Amino acid sequence: MDQPSQNIEKPDLPIDEVVEAPCAHSRILLVDDDEVFLHLCKRYLRSDPTANHIIVSANTIGEALLAFQFDTFDCVIVDYCLPDGNGAEAIDRLTKTAAGKMPCTIVLTGQSGEQAAIDAVRSGANDFLTKGNLTKAGLCRAVNNAIEKNHLRNLHLSRLKDLEVANSLLRRRNDEIQRFYHTVSHEVKTPLTAIQEFVSIVFDGLAGEVSEEQKTILNYALQSCDQIKSQFDELLELSRFETGKMQVNLQPASIYEVLDHCVVPATPAAVAKNISLLIVDEPDLPMVSMQSDRIIQVVSNFIGNAIKFTPENGEVTVRVGLTASGDKLRVSVKDNGCGIPVKDIKHIFDRLYQVNPNINHDSKSGMGLGLSIASQIVELHGSRIEVKSKSGEGSEFSFTLNSAAEAVRTIAA
Ligand code: ADP
């Protein structure tokens, strides 16, 4: 038995009938000029006990376009042969009118409609049914699949939209943070330089005689100024890396020179804690492709941290050697210090992240930027920093560098 009909609210539309079922419904546009076939399809669809459809019918592409202007549908069923064009043209024109909201489409083809089906699918149809073999079960299954697919696609699109909004919000916040870093560092650095200048004048005795005790105090002030300045420099540098403004200029260079530049300045800190700072390398290591000052920055950060987080009388080992494949050098810095808790390892490269200062008792002196910068530098050298660490036993930080010959081979290939 037919369910009660409901007239659509737009009086001028050439839509013949709207049938509404009692619970949550889907809207279907049925386009065919064959009234008998339209009637058959409606009967099949209405008798589906698992669904609840509102069916709007149109006899031509023109009528279907009109319906599309006022209504949204979850599924379109379109005959391939219509008085004002074929199914492929119908899909094409409906898709343009739908402006990105074209529902899933099923094309009805004649008995020998293989080519028509191919054309329709090429124009965007999701499914096709042969009119001659149409069954109630076949039609209902195809329509329900199309509706489900449409629903999932809409869900996916709305999630995508949400993500895009969240993403652009994050990007805006990130830009604000970068701008904040720039402004604050410039604003702070100018008066800081002035303070440093004036303290230096007093320290050098240019403003009157200074006692040794006063000199010691002034020296602390100067060191603190240096520390603040270098922390702001790190902040600015990281923001330049993160905004892609920092590049490296890779040149063939010697790893031995890098080691010298890193170890010599670190020695006083190691001596102060009676930490033995060892270098283990092999003779005749090949030249590597790197920007030396940047790799010095990375290795110095590793060594500085190793000394900082290792107690007195500990051991820090800087090791350089060829990898098993022989085309790269591995650089590692190992200590037997406090180590890093497992839960923190994945965060130590995050900007401003520091492991609980109660565990790493000496970490107050840093800002948690060194490893973020180091990881960006190592990535620009085509590698990644690896960390092995165990709480209470020590840590090892390492990365690889391409040998200069290998880098030339890669460029040539
Ligand atoms: P910081 O300037 O604070 O040292 P880093 O980015 O270099 O910043 O390091 C981030 C954090 O990672 C440190 O604060 C410390 O908690 C942990 N860390 C880094 N290296 C070591 C290490 N060798 N041993 C133990 N903890 C380390």
Short mmCIF file of C-alpha atoms and ligand atoms in Angstrom, two decimals:
data_model
loop_
_atom_site.label_atom_id
_atom_site.label_comp_id
_atom_site.label_asym_id
_atom_site.label_seq_id
_atom_site.Cartn_x
_atom_site.Cartn_y
_atom_site.Cartn_z
CA MET A 1 0.00 0.00 0.00
CA ASP A 2 1.22 3.50 -0.86
CA GLN A 3 2.36 5.71 1.99
CA PRO A 4 0.75 9.15 2.28
CA SER A 5 2.04 11.80 -0.12
CA GLN A 6 3.35 15.22 0.80
CA ASN A 7 3.41 18.10 -1.69
CA ILE A 8 6.70 19.90 -1.93
CA GLU A 9 6.60 23.50 -0.68
CA LYS A 10 7.85 25.13 -3.92
CA PRO A 11 4.71 25.43 -6.07
CA ASP A 12 6.39 26.10 -9.43
CA LEU A 13 8.65 23.12 -9.40
CA PRO A 14 7.71 20.38 -11.85
CA ILE A 15 8.11 17.77 -9.18
CA ASP A 16 5.26 15.39 -9.16
CA GLU A 17 5.24 13.78 -5.78
CA VAL A 18 6.97 13.65 -2.44
CA VAL A 19 6.47 10.63 -0.27
CA GLU A 20 7.59 10.79 3.31
CA ALA A 21 8.05 7.80 5.54
CA PRO A 22 7.52 8.01 9.30
CA CYS A 23 11.08 8.09 10.72
CA ALA A 24 14.45 9.76 9.83
CA HIS A 25 14.58 9.98 6.07
CA SER A 26 16.84 10.34 3.06
CA ARG A 27 16.01 12.48 0.06
CA ILE A 28 16.19 10.82 -3.33
CA LEU A 29 15.89 12.53 -6.70
CA LEU A 30 14.57 10.15 -9.37
CA VAL A 31 15.01 11.41 -12.95
CA ASP A 32 13.24 9.50 -15.74
CA ASP A 33 10.72 10.43 -18.40
CA ASP A 34 9.16 6.96 -18.31
CA GLU A 35 6.23 7.36 -15.88
CA VAL A 36 5.71 3.63 -15.58
CA PHE A 37 9.30 3.07 -14.63
CA LEU A 38 9.22 5.99 -12.18
CA HIS A 39 6.22 4.44 -10.53
CA LEU A 40 7.93 1.06 -10.33
CA CYS A 41 11.07 2.52 -8.74
CA LYS A 42 9.03 4.47 -6.20
CA ARG A 43 7.08 1.36 -5.28
CA TYR A 44 10.27 -0.66 -4.83
CA LEU A 45 11.92 2.03 -2.72
CA ARG A 46 8.88 2.70 -0.53
CA SER A 47 8.52 -0.98 0.22
CA ASP A 48 12.03 -1.20 1.67
CA PRO A 49 11.38 -1.79 5.38
CA THR A 50 14.94 -0.86 6.35
CA ALA A 51 14.82 2.65 4.86
CA ASN A 52 12.77 5.77 4.99
CA HIS A 53 12.95 7.77 1.78
CA ILE A 54 11.50 11.02 0.54
CA ILE A 55 11.33 10.60 -3.22
CA VAL A 56 11.24 13.57 -5.56
CA SER A 57 10.83 12.83 -9.24
CA ALA A 58 11.66 14.77 -12.38
CA ASN A 59 11.16 13.89 -16.06
CA THR A 60 13.99 15.89 -17.61
CA ILE A 61 17.43 17.25 -16.80
CA GLY A 62 15.86 20.72 -16.72
CA GLU A 63 13.39 19.67 -14.03
CA ALA A 64 16.14 17.94 -12.07
CA LEU A 65 18.26 21.11 -12.17
CA LEU A 66 15.34 23.11 -10.86
CA ALA A 67 14.88 20.63 -8.00
CA PHE A 68 18.59 20.92 -7.22
CA GLN A 69 18.33 24.68 -6.85
CA PHE A 70 15.86 24.38 -3.98
CA ASP A 71 16.62 21.09 -2.38
CA THR A 72 19.49 18.89 -1.27
CA PHE A 73 19.51 15.17 -1.92
CA ASP A 74 21.26 12.13 -0.50
CA CYS A 75 21.07 10.17 -3.74
CA VAL A 76 20.23 10.78 -7.39
CA ILE A 77 18.91 8.04 -9.68
CA VAL A 78 19.07 9.13 -13.29
CA ASP A 79 18.00 7.40 -16.49
CA TYR A 80 20.71 7.40 -19.15
CA CYS A 81 18.28 8.43 -21.93
CA LEU A 82 16.41 11.62 -21.13
CA PRO A 83 14.57 13.93 -23.55
CA ASP A 84 17.03 16.80 -23.03
CA GLY A 85 20.32 14.88 -22.83
CA ASN A 86 21.95 11.67 -21.69
CA GLY A 87 22.86 10.51 -18.17
CA ALA A 88 26.46 11.69 -18.46
CA GLU A 89 25.31 15.19 -19.41
CA ALA A 90 22.74 15.10 -16.59
CA ILE A 91 25.44 14.26 -14.02
CA ASP A 92 27.73 16.90 -15.44
CA ARG A 93 25.11 19.66 -15.24
CA LEU A 94 23.80 18.57 -11.84
CA THR A 95 27.36 18.47 -10.46
CA LYS A 96 27.91 22.07 -11.59
CA THR A 97 24.64 23.19 -9.97
CA ALA A 98 25.37 21.26 -6.75
CA ALA A 99 28.55 23.33 -6.22
CA GLY A 100 30.59 20.70 -4.38
CA LYS A 101 27.58 18.99 -2.79
CA MET A 102 26.74 16.49 -5.51
CA PRO A 103 25.24 13.40 -3.88
CA CYS A 104 26.10 9.86 -4.95
CA THR A 105 24.51 9.02 -8.29
CA ILE A 106 23.11 5.81 -9.77
CA VAL A 107 22.58 5.63 -13.52
CA LEU A 108 19.86 3.48 -15.06
CA THR A 109 20.86 2.11 -18.43
CA GLY A 110 18.95 0.21 -21.14
CA GLN A 111 19.38 -3.48 -21.81
CA SER A 112 22.65 -3.16 -23.73
CA GLY A 113 23.87 -0.16 -21.79
CA GLU A 114 27.47 -1.16 -21.16
CA GLN A 115 28.95 1.84 -22.99
CA ALA A 116 26.37 4.13 -21.36
CA ALA A 117 27.36 2.77 -17.95
CA ILE A 118 31.06 3.36 -18.69
CA ASP A 119 30.33 6.92 -19.87
CA ALA A 120 28.20 7.59 -16.81
CA VAL A 121 30.83 6.29 -14.39
CA ARG A 122 33.42 8.43 -16.19
CA SER A 123 31.21 11.46 -15.60
CA GLY A 124 31.05 10.73 -11.90
CA ALA A 125 28.24 8.17 -11.43
CA ASN A 126 28.90 5.93 -8.44
CA ASP A 127 26.86 2.94 -9.63
CA PHE A 128 24.68 1.79 -12.50
CA LEU A 129 21.73 -0.56 -12.84
CA THR A 130 20.35 -2.15 -15.98
CA LYS A 131 16.68 -1.33 -16.35
CA GLY A 132 15.82 -4.70 -17.89
CA ASN A 133 17.21 -6.61 -14.91
CA LEU A 134 16.04 -4.25 -12.19
CA THR A 135 14.86 -5.96 -9.03
CA LYS A 136 13.53 -4.50 -5.84
CA ALA A 137 16.44 -5.88 -3.83
CA GLY A 138 18.99 -4.63 -6.38
CA LEU A 139 17.56 -1.10 -6.44
CA CYS A 140 17.18 -0.84 -2.67
CA ARG A 141 20.73 -2.13 -2.09
CA ALA A 142 22.22 0.31 -4.60
CA VAL A 143 20.28 3.24 -3.16
CA ASN A 144 21.11 2.40 0.45
CA ASN A 145 24.78 2.00 -0.45
CA ALA A 146 24.74 5.34 -2.24
CA ILE A 147 23.09 7.04 0.74
CA GLU A 148 25.58 5.51 3.16
CA LYS A 149 28.47 6.54 0.94
CA ASN A 150 27.06 10.04 0.70
CA HIS A 151 26.67 10.21 4.45
CA LEU A 152 30.25 9.06 5.02
CA ARG A 153 31.56 11.49 2.42
CA ASN A 154 29.69 14.38 4.06
CA LEU A 155 31.03 13.33 7.45
CA HIS A 156 34.53 13.15 6.02
CA LEU A 157 34.14 16.60 4.41
CA SER A 158 32.87 18.15 7.60
CA ARG A 159 35.75 16.64 9.60
CA LEU A 160 38.15 17.91 6.97
CA LYS A 161 36.62 21.36 7.27
CA ASP A 162 36.95 21.23 11.07
CA LEU A 163 40.58 20.19 10.70
CA GLU A 164 41.25 22.99 8.22
CA VAL A 165 39.76 25.52 10.64
CA ALA A 166 41.80 24.09 13.54
CA ASN A 167 44.89 24.04 11.37
CA SER A 168 44.58 27.65 10.29
CA LEU A 169 43.94 28.64 13.91
CA LEU A 170 47.13 26.83 14.94
CA ARG A 171 49.05 28.45 12.12
CA ARG A 172 47.83 31.88 13.24
CA ARG A 173 48.79 31.14 16.85
CA ASN A 174 52.19 29.92 15.70
CA ASP A 175 52.73 33.13 13.71
CA GLU A 176 51.74 35.14 16.76
CA ILE A 177 54.23 33.22 18.91
CA GLN A 178 57.00 33.75 16.35
CA ARG A 179 56.20 37.47 16.20
CA PHE A 180 56.16 37.58 20.00
CA TYR A 181 59.61 35.92 20.16
CA HIS A 182 61.00 38.43 17.68
CA THR A 183 59.55 41.45 19.40
CA VAL A 184 60.50 40.36 22.91
CA SER A 185 64.03 39.39 21.95
CA HIS A 186 64.66 42.67 20.13
CA GLU A 187 63.04 44.70 22.90
CA VAL A 188 65.08 42.92 25.59
CA LYS A 189 68.38 42.75 23.76
CA THR A 190 68.74 46.50 23.25
CA PRO A 191 68.52 47.52 26.95
CA LEU A 192 70.52 44.40 27.86
CA THR A 193 73.40 45.54 25.65
CA ALA A 194 73.28 48.93 27.37
CA ILE A 195 73.37 47.27 30.81
CA GLN A 196 76.33 45.15 29.69
CA GLU A 197 78.18 48.23 28.44
CA PHE A 198 77.64 50.17 31.69
CA VAL A 199 78.60 47.21 33.89
CA SER A 200 81.73 46.73 31.78
CA ILE A 201 82.67 50.38 32.30
CA VAL A 202 82.38 49.93 36.07
CA PHE A 203 84.16 46.52 35.92
CA ASP A 204 87.10 48.03 33.99
CA GLY A 205 87.48 50.71 36.68
CA LEU A 206 86.60 53.55 34.27
CA ALA A 207 84.00 54.90 36.70
CA GLY A 208 86.23 54.70 39.76
CA GLU A 209 88.19 52.19 41.73
CA VAL A 210 86.60 48.71 42.07
CA SER A 211 87.53 46.18 44.73
CA GLU A 212 88.20 42.51 43.87
CA GLU A 213 84.99 41.52 45.65
CA GLN A 214 82.98 44.04 43.62
CA LYS A 215 84.67 42.77 40.45
CA THR A 216 83.52 39.23 41.21
CA ILE A 217 79.94 40.45 41.63
CA LEU A 218 80.10 42.52 38.42
CA ASN A 219 81.50 39.52 36.59
CA TYR A 220 78.43 37.49 37.60
CA ALA A 221 76.26 40.28 36.21
CA LEU A 222 78.15 40.26 32.90
CA GLN A 223 77.92 36.46 32.63
CA SER A 224 74.17 36.62 33.29
CA CYS A 225 73.78 39.22 30.53
CA ASP A 226 75.67 36.91 28.14
CA GLN A 227 73.45 33.99 29.13
CA ILE A 228 70.22 35.92 28.56
CA LYS A 229 71.51 37.18 25.20
CA SER A 230 72.46 33.71 24.01
CA GLN A 231 69.09 32.34 25.11
CA PHE A 232 67.29 34.98 23.08
CA ASP A 233 69.58 34.24 20.14
CA GLU A 234 68.58 30.56 20.41
CA LEU A 235 64.92 31.52 20.49
CA LEU A 236 65.28 33.64 17.35
CA GLU A 237 67.35 31.00 15.64
CA LEU A 238 64.79 28.29 16.35
CA SER A 239 62.00 30.44 14.98
CA ARG A 240 64.04 30.98 11.80
CA PHE A 241 64.48 27.19 11.46
CA GLU A 242 60.79 26.58 12.10
CA THR A 243 59.69 29.10 9.49
CA GLY A 244 62.02 27.51 6.93
CA LYS A 245 64.24 30.60 6.77
CA MET A 246 67.35 28.72 7.87
CA GLN A 247 69.29 26.70 5.31
CA VAL A 248 72.63 24.89 5.45
CA ASN A 249 75.45 25.17 2.98
CA LEU A 250 76.90 21.65 2.73
CA GLN A 251 80.60 21.49 1.92
CA PRO A 252 83.21 18.72 2.17
CA ALA A 253 84.85 19.18 5.59
CA SER A 254 86.86 17.31 8.19
CA ILE A 255 85.14 15.80 11.23
CA TYR A 256 88.42 16.04 13.19
CA GLU A 257 88.26 19.84 13.06
CA VAL A 258 84.70 19.74 14.32
CA LEU A 259 85.76 17.59 17.28
CA ASP A 260 88.57 20.00 18.18
CA HIS A 261 86.16 22.95 18.10
CA CYS A 262 83.70 21.15 20.36
CA VAL A 263 85.94 19.49 22.88
CA VAL A 264 88.39 22.30 23.68
CA PRO A 265 85.77 24.81 24.93
CA ALA A 266 83.93 22.06 26.87
CA THR A 267 87.03 20.96 28.76
CA PRO A 268 86.91 23.51 31.65
CA ALA A 269 83.33 22.46 32.53
CA ALA A 270 84.36 18.80 32.47
CA VAL A 271 87.46 19.50 34.58
CA ALA A 272 85.36 21.45 37.10
CA LYS A 273 83.29 18.29 37.71
CA ASN A 274 86.22 15.91 37.35
CA ILE A 275 84.47 14.30 34.38
CA SER A 276 86.72 12.51 31.91
CA LEU A 277 85.97 13.74 28.43
CA LEU A 278 87.17 11.11 25.95
CA ILE A 279 87.36 11.20 22.16
CA VAL A 280 87.27 7.85 20.37
CA ASP A 281 87.85 8.11 16.64
CA GLU A 282 89.46 6.22 13.78
CA PRO A 283 92.35 7.44 11.64
CA ASP A 284 91.78 8.58 8.04
CA LEU A 285 88.04 9.11 8.28
CA PRO A 286 86.69 10.51 4.99
CA MET A 287 85.61 14.12 4.55
CA VAL A 288 81.91 14.61 5.20
CA SER A 289 79.30 16.80 3.62
CA MET A 290 78.30 19.38 6.25
CA GLN A 291 78.16 22.97 7.34
CA SER A 292 80.88 22.71 9.97
CA ASP A 293 79.76 25.53 12.29
CA ARG A 294 76.27 24.00 12.49
CA ILE A 295 77.59 20.51 13.27
CA ILE A 296 79.88 22.07 15.89
CA GLN A 297 76.73 23.61 17.38
CA VAL A 298 75.01 20.18 17.50
CA VAL A 299 77.94 18.25 18.98
CA SER A 300 78.66 21.05 21.47
CA ASN A 301 75.05 20.89 22.62
CA PHE A 302 75.34 17.11 23.12
CA ILE A 303 78.63 17.47 25.01
CA GLY A 304 77.34 20.40 27.08
CA ASN A 305 74.24 18.43 28.09
CA ALA A 306 76.30 15.30 28.79
CA ILE A 307 78.53 17.25 31.18
CA LYS A 308 75.58 19.09 32.70
CA PHE A 309 73.60 15.92 33.40
CA THR A 310 76.47 13.76 34.59
CA PRO A 311 77.55 13.87 38.23
CA GLU A 312 81.11 14.48 39.38
CA ASN A 313 83.73 11.86 38.45
CA GLY A 314 81.57 10.65 35.54
CA GLU A 315 82.53 9.92 31.95
CA VAL A 316 81.57 11.48 28.64
CA THR A 317 82.69 9.83 25.40
CA VAL A 318 82.58 11.43 21.97
CA ARG A 319 82.83 8.73 19.31
CA VAL A 320 83.18 9.05 15.54
CA GLY A 321 83.39 6.17 13.10
CA LEU A 322 82.17 4.78 9.79
CA THR A 323 78.73 3.13 9.72
CA ALA A 324 78.47 -0.53 8.66
CA SER A 325 77.61 0.51 5.08
CA GLY A 326 80.82 2.59 5.00
CA ASP A 327 79.25 5.60 3.26
CA LYS A 328 78.41 7.59 6.39
CA LEU A 329 80.03 8.69 9.63
CA ARG A 330 78.24 8.18 12.93
CA VAL A 331 78.88 10.84 15.56
CA SER A 332 77.79 10.01 19.10
CA VAL A 333 78.12 11.48 22.58
CA LYS A 334 77.61 9.08 25.46
CA ASP A 335 77.52 9.78 29.19
CA ASN A 336 76.94 7.84 32.38
CA GLY A 337 74.81 10.56 33.95
CA CYS A 338 71.27 10.75 35.23
CA GLY A 339 69.66 9.50 31.99
CA ILE A 340 66.20 10.45 30.74
CA PRO A 341 62.95 8.79 31.88
CA VAL A 342 61.29 6.79 29.06
CA LYS A 343 58.16 8.96 29.10
CA ASP A 344 60.24 12.11 28.46
CA ILE A 345 62.45 10.87 25.64
CA LYS A 346 59.95 11.65 22.89
CA HIS A 347 59.52 15.23 24.18
CA ILE A 348 63.10 16.36 24.65
CA PHE A 349 63.21 17.76 21.09
CA ASP A 350 60.11 19.86 21.72
CA ARG A 351 60.67 23.57 21.96
CA LEU A 352 61.30 24.71 25.59
CA TYR A 353 60.92 21.17 26.97
CA GLN A 354 62.98 20.24 29.98
CA VAL A 355 62.78 17.04 31.94
CA ASN A 356 61.69 17.53 35.54
CA PRO A 357 64.47 19.64 37.11
CA ASN A 358 64.17 17.52 40.27
CA ILE A 359 65.44 14.55 38.28
CA ASN A 360 67.91 16.41 36.10
CA HIS A 361 69.02 18.60 38.97
CA ASP A 362 71.30 20.80 36.89
CA SER A 363 68.89 21.59 34.07
CA LYS A 364 68.00 25.06 35.37
CA SER A 365 70.77 26.67 33.35
CA GLY A 366 69.25 25.82 29.93
CA MET A 367 66.03 26.84 28.26
CA GLY A 368 65.15 23.57 26.55
CA LEU A 369 65.95 24.88 23.06
CA GLY A 370 69.33 23.28 22.30
CA LEU A 371 68.00 19.90 21.18
CA SER A 372 65.16 21.46 19.13
CA ILE A 373 67.74 23.47 17.19
CA ALA A 374 70.11 20.48 16.96
CA SER A 375 67.38 18.26 15.50
CA GLN A 376 66.53 20.88 12.84
CA ILE A 377 70.21 21.16 11.89
CA VAL A 378 70.66 17.39 11.69
CA GLU A 379 67.52 17.09 9.55
CA LEU A 380 68.90 19.69 7.15
CA HIS A 381 71.91 17.35 6.85
CA GLY A 382 69.57 14.51 5.82
CA SER A 383 69.72 12.59 9.11
CA ARG A 384 67.90 12.26 12.42
CA ILE A 385 69.11 12.36 16.01
CA GLU A 386 68.85 9.01 17.78
CA VAL A 387 68.65 8.83 21.56
CA LYS A 388 69.34 5.86 23.78
CA SER A 389 68.86 6.55 27.43
CA LYS A 390 68.05 4.84 30.67
CA SER A 391 67.07 6.65 33.82
CA GLY A 392 69.96 6.56 36.30
CA GLU A 393 72.40 4.97 33.84
CA GLY A 394 73.16 7.58 31.19
CA SER A 395 72.35 8.67 27.67
CA GLU A 396 73.71 8.47 24.15
CA PHE A 397 72.85 10.97 21.41
CA SER A 398 73.94 10.21 17.84
CA PHE A 399 73.41 11.08 14.17
CA THR A 400 75.05 10.33 10.84
CA LEU A 401 76.67 12.49 8.19
CA ASN A 402 77.09 11.56 4.53
CA SER A 403 80.65 11.18 3.35
CA ALA A 404 81.46 13.92 0.84
CA ALA A 405 82.01 11.32 -1.92
CA GLU A 406 78.59 9.77 -1.19
CA ALA A 407 76.96 13.23 -1.30
CA VAL A 408 78.49 13.85 -4.74
CA ARG A 409 77.24 10.42 -5.93
CA THR A 410 73.70 11.20 -4.67
CA ILE A 411 73.64 14.59 -6.44
CA ALA A 412 74.91 12.99 -9.67
CA ALA A 413 72.21 10.31 -9.52
P1 ADP B 1 68.68 22.50 27.83
O1 ADP B 1 69.20 23.81 27.41
O2 ADP B 1 67.63 22.58 28.88
O3 ADP B 1 69.74 21.50 28.10
P2 ADP B 1 68.12 20.87 25.53
O4 ADP B 1 67.11 21.10 24.44
O5 ADP B 1 69.53 20.76 25.11
O6 ADP B 1 67.87 22.04 26.54
O7 ADP B 1 67.71 19.58 26.32
C1 ADP B 1 66.36 19.38 26.70
C2 ADP B 1 66.27 18.51 27.92
O8 ADP B 1 66.67 17.17 27.61
C3 ADP B 1 67.21 18.92 29.04
O9 ADP B 1 66.67 19.94 29.82
C4 ADP B 1 67.35 17.63 29.82
O10 ADP B 1 66.27 17.49 30.67
C5 ADP B 1 67.28 16.55 28.73
N1 ADP B 1 68.64 16.08 28.33
C6 ADP B 1 69.34 16.43 27.24
N2 ADP B 1 70.52 15.79 27.19
C7 ADP B 1 70.59 15.02 28.28
C8 ADP B 1 71.57 14.11 28.82
N3 ADP B 1 72.73 13.87 28.19
N4 ADP B 1 71.27 13.49 29.98
C9 ADP B 1 70.09 13.71 30.61
N5 ADP B 1 69.13 14.55 30.17
C10 ADP B 1 69.37 15.20 29.04
#
